[in-house]
Short mmCIF file of C-alpha atoms in Angstrom, two decimals:
data_model
loop_
_atom_site.label_atom_id
_atom_site.label_comp_id
_atom_site.label_asym_id
_atom_site.label_seq_id
_atom_site.Cartn_x
_atom_site.Cartn_y
_atom_site.Cartn_z
CA MET L 1 -17.52 17.58 17.92
CA ARG L 2 -19.19 14.57 19.49
CA LYS L 3 -20.67 13.60 16.13
CA LEU L 4 -17.24 13.93 14.49
CA LEU L 5 -15.59 11.78 17.15
CA ALA L 6 -18.38 9.22 16.84
CA SER L 7 -17.93 9.11 13.06
CA LEU L 8 -14.16 8.69 13.41
CA ALA L 9 -14.71 5.88 15.90
CA ILE L 10 -17.03 4.11 13.46
CA ILE L 11 -14.53 4.50 10.59
CA MET L 12 -11.63 3.25 12.72
CA GLY L 13 -13.72 0.36 13.99
CA ALA L 14 -14.68 -0.65 10.44
CA ALA L 15 -11.05 -0.42 9.32
CA GLY L 16 -9.98 -2.58 12.25
CA THR L 17 -12.62 -5.18 11.44
CA ALA L 18 -11.60 -5.24 7.76
CA HIS L 19 -7.96 -5.68 8.73
CA ALA L 20 -8.82 -8.56 11.05
CA GLN L 21 -10.87 -10.24 8.34
CA SER L 22 -8.04 -9.87 5.82
CA ALA L 23 -5.57 -11.32 8.30
CA GLU L 24 -7.79 -14.34 8.83
CA LEU L 25 -8.27 -14.90 5.10
CA SER L 26 -4.55 -14.54 4.50
CA ALA L 27 -3.73 -17.02 7.26
CA ASN L 28 -6.14 -19.55 5.73
CA ALA L 29 -4.99 -19.04 2.14
CA ASP L 30 -4.53 -22.34 0.30
CA ALA L 31 -2.05 -22.02 -2.56
CA ALA L 32 -2.90 -25.52 -3.84
CA ALA L 33 -6.56 -24.57 -4.16
CA GLY L 34 -5.47 -21.33 -5.76
CA GLU L 35 -3.38 -23.17 -8.35
CA GLU L 36 -6.45 -25.09 -9.49
CA MET L 37 -8.54 -21.95 -9.76
CA ALA L 38 -5.75 -20.10 -11.56
CA GLN L 39 -5.79 -22.46 -14.55
CA ALA L 40 -8.27 -20.17 -16.26
CA CYS L 41 -5.94 -17.21 -15.66
CA ALA L 42 -3.07 -18.77 -17.64
CA ALA L 43 -4.41 -17.71 -21.03
CA CYS L 44 -3.58 -14.09 -20.26
CA HIS L 45 -1.14 -14.25 -17.35
CA GLY L 46 0.94 -17.25 -18.42
CA ASP L 47 1.25 -20.81 -17.12
CA ASP L 48 3.91 -19.66 -14.66
CA GLY L 49 2.37 -16.28 -13.88
CA VAL L 50 4.55 -14.51 -16.45
CA SER L 51 2.46 -13.15 -19.28
CA GLN L 52 3.64 -13.54 -22.86
CA MET L 53 1.75 -10.38 -23.78
CA GLY L 54 2.89 -6.98 -22.58
CA THR L 55 -0.65 -5.73 -22.12
CA PHE L 56 -1.32 -8.23 -19.33
CA PRO L 57 0.53 -8.04 -16.01
CA ASN L 58 2.86 -10.65 -14.63
CA LEU L 59 1.41 -12.11 -11.43
CA ALA L 60 4.27 -14.39 -10.38
CA GLY L 61 5.93 -13.21 -7.19
CA GLN L 62 3.32 -10.52 -6.62
CA GLN L 63 2.41 -9.58 -3.05
CA ALA L 64 -0.57 -11.77 -2.10
CA SER L 65 -2.32 -8.90 -0.33
CA TYR L 66 -2.19 -6.79 -3.47
CA THR L 67 -3.37 -9.53 -5.84
CA ALA L 68 -6.23 -10.48 -3.52
CA LYS L 69 -7.27 -6.82 -3.25
CA GLN L 70 -7.30 -6.41 -7.03
CA ILE L 71 -9.31 -9.59 -7.60
CA MET L 72 -11.94 -8.56 -5.08
CA GLU L 73 -12.16 -5.01 -6.41
CA ILE L 74 -12.45 -6.22 -9.99
CA ARG L 75 -15.20 -8.60 -8.84
CA ASP L 76 -17.01 -5.81 -6.99
CA GLY L 77 -16.63 -3.28 -9.83
CA THR L 78 -14.37 -0.95 -7.85
CA ARG L 79 -11.72 -1.48 -10.49
CA PRO L 80 -13.27 -1.90 -13.94
CA VAL L 81 -11.20 -4.21 -16.16
CA PRO L 82 -13.14 -5.05 -19.36
CA GLN L 83 -10.75 -7.90 -20.23
CA MET L 84 -11.70 -9.64 -16.96
CA ALA L 85 -15.45 -9.25 -17.27
CA GLY L 86 -17.07 -12.28 -15.66
CA GLN L 87 -13.78 -13.98 -14.85
CA VAL L 88 -13.95 -13.56 -11.07
CA ASP L 89 -17.64 -12.83 -10.53
CA ASP L 90 -18.11 -16.05 -8.55
CA PHE L 91 -14.96 -15.72 -6.46
CA SER L 92 -15.37 -15.54 -2.70
CA ASP L 93 -12.90 -13.45 -0.70
CA GLN L 94 -11.15 -16.69 0.27
CA ASP L 95 -10.91 -17.73 -3.38
CA ALA L 96 -9.18 -14.43 -4.11
CA TRP L 97 -6.68 -15.03 -1.35
CA ASP L 98 -6.08 -18.63 -2.44
CA VAL L 99 -5.24 -17.55 -6.00
CA ALA L 100 -3.13 -14.70 -4.69
CA ALA L 101 -1.19 -17.07 -2.43
CA TYR L 102 -0.49 -19.35 -5.38
CA TYR L 103 0.94 -16.57 -7.53
CA ALA L 104 2.94 -15.14 -4.64
CA GLU L 105 4.86 -18.41 -4.39
CA LEU L 106 5.93 -18.41 -8.05
CA GLU L 107 9.27 -17.00 -9.15
CA ALA L 108 8.98 -13.43 -10.31
CA ASN L 109 9.98 -12.45 -13.82
CA LYS L 110 13.54 -11.21 -14.28
CA GLY L 111 13.59 -8.95 -17.28
CA GLN L 112 16.28 -6.89 -18.95
CA ALA L 113 15.86 -3.16 -19.40
CA ASP L 114 16.57 -1.68 -22.81
CA ASP L 115 19.90 0.13 -22.38
CA GLU L 116 20.26 1.57 -25.88
CA ASP L 117 18.98 4.97 -24.73
CA VAL L 118 21.30 5.62 -21.80
CA GLU L 119 19.75 8.98 -20.99
CA ALA L 120 16.26 7.49 -20.76
CA LEU L 121 17.49 4.58 -18.62
CA GLU L 122 19.20 6.99 -16.24
CA ARG L 123 16.03 9.06 -16.07
CA GLY L 124 14.04 5.96 -15.20
CA GLU L 125 16.46 4.99 -12.46
CA ALA L 126 16.43 8.53 -11.04
CA LEU L 127 12.64 8.61 -10.94
CA TYR L 128 12.41 5.20 -9.31
CA ARG L 129 15.09 5.78 -6.70
CA ALA L 130 14.90 9.51 -6.00
CA GLY L 131 11.84 10.91 -7.75
CA ASP L 132 11.87 14.43 -9.16
CA LEU L 133 11.20 17.19 -6.65
CA THR L 134 10.94 19.79 -9.40
CA GLN L 135 7.87 17.97 -10.72
CA GLY L 136 6.60 16.91 -7.30
CA ILE L 137 7.20 13.24 -8.06
CA PRO L 138 8.28 11.09 -5.07
CA ALA L 139 10.59 8.11 -5.40
CA CYS L 140 8.85 4.90 -6.46
CA ALA L 141 11.20 3.01 -4.15
CA ALA L 142 9.59 4.63 -1.10
CA CYS L 143 6.50 2.42 -1.50
CA HIS L 144 7.68 -0.33 -3.83
CA THR L 145 11.09 -0.83 -2.14
CA PRO L 146 14.53 -0.40 -3.76
CA THR L 147 14.38 -3.92 -5.20
CA GLY L 148 10.81 -3.54 -6.44
CA GLU L 149 9.34 -6.30 -4.26
CA GLY L 150 6.57 -4.12 -2.80
CA ILE L 151 5.22 -4.09 0.75
CA GLY L 152 2.62 -6.73 1.51
CA SER L 153 1.41 -5.25 4.79
CA ALA L 154 0.52 -2.00 3.00
CA GLU L 155 -0.81 -3.71 -0.15
CA TYR L 156 1.87 -1.99 -2.23
CA PRO L 157 2.56 -4.14 -5.30
CA ALA L 158 5.81 -5.63 -6.47
CA LEU L 159 6.99 -3.98 -9.69
CA SER L 160 10.20 -5.84 -10.46
CA GLY L 161 10.20 -7.41 -13.93
CA GLN L 162 6.79 -6.05 -14.86
CA HIS L 163 6.05 -5.46 -18.56
CA PRO L 164 6.78 -1.84 -19.58
CA GLU L 165 3.68 -1.74 -21.76
CA TYR L 166 1.49 -2.65 -18.81
CA VAL L 167 3.23 -0.19 -16.47
CA VAL L 168 2.84 2.68 -18.94
CA SER L 169 -0.80 1.80 -19.52
CA THR L 170 -1.48 1.65 -15.79
CA LEU L 171 0.20 4.98 -15.10
CA GLY L 172 -1.78 6.49 -17.95
CA ASP L 173 -5.03 5.16 -16.49
CA PHE L 174 -4.17 6.62 -13.09
CA ALA L 175 -3.25 9.97 -14.64
CA ALA L 176 -6.54 10.10 -16.54
CA GLY L 177 -8.55 9.02 -13.51
CA GLU L 178 -9.73 5.93 -15.36
CA ARG L 179 -8.33 3.82 -12.54
CA SER L 180 -9.21 5.04 -9.07
CA ASN L 181 -8.71 2.20 -6.60
CA ASP L 182 -5.55 3.73 -5.13
CA PRO L 183 -6.14 4.72 -1.48
CA GLY L 184 -5.92 8.46 -1.00
CA ALA L 185 -5.52 8.94 -4.77
CA VAL L 186 -1.78 8.54 -4.25
CA MET L 187 -1.01 7.03 -7.65
CA ARG L 188 -3.41 9.38 -9.43
CA ASP L 189 -1.60 12.38 -7.98
CA ILE L 190 1.82 11.02 -8.89
CA ALA L 191 0.96 9.84 -12.41
CA ASP L 192 -0.73 13.14 -13.18
CA LYS L 193 2.63 14.87 -12.70
CA MET L 194 4.53 12.53 -14.99
CA ARG L 195 5.24 13.18 -18.65
CA ASP L 196 4.75 10.37 -21.15
CA SER L 197 8.52 10.11 -21.44
CA ASP L 198 8.79 9.76 -17.65
CA MET L 199 6.31 6.88 -17.64
CA GLU L 200 8.17 5.12 -20.43
CA ALA L 201 11.55 5.65 -18.77
CA VAL L 202 10.55 4.34 -15.36
CA ALA L 203 8.65 1.42 -16.90
CA ASN L 204 11.75 0.35 -18.81
CA TYR L 205 13.87 0.61 -15.67
CA ILE L 206 11.36 -1.47 -13.70
CA LEU L 207 11.56 -4.27 -16.24
CA GLY L 208 15.20 -4.88 -15.35
CA LEU L 209 14.83 -4.23 -11.63
CA HIS L 210 15.56 -7.24 -9.40
#
């Protein structure tokens, strides 16, 4: 029991230290410096943080804590992204926060969901706002908020206006275990319970969410 308590104390202490370090980096984030560093990102993520290609995510308006986390985990190999190989290898933690701060200040994309398939759109809205208890799928809004802006303090990303192609691809990666940087395997568990049609429906709904 003493060993268990000692281990828990070490884990909690490390978590507290990491949180304090993140808070300091966030407080010192320099969006102007981040804008300069982000010039190389524009080829895939757009000059204004809105990608012209559905395979690459929009970064404009994204929660800074989430973007910084992804940059650092891509750099460290925790989240393998072949398309970003070498792009952020030389980034310091502060660089990651600077770039994240820059993108967080940009206006998020406002898309328009495809409403031709009313049944699919309604399914997407239901999944996002209420989930599906019969499939064990919780509401997306619980973590990503009803307006899709995400929760910065919890590093939950904004989803509003995100490309459906990217959302479907990401959910598929979580379901297959090819992406595993979700704390507690939360997204892996959820995505694994979703049908392909569910992923497509909620991704389409998210595009028009704002």
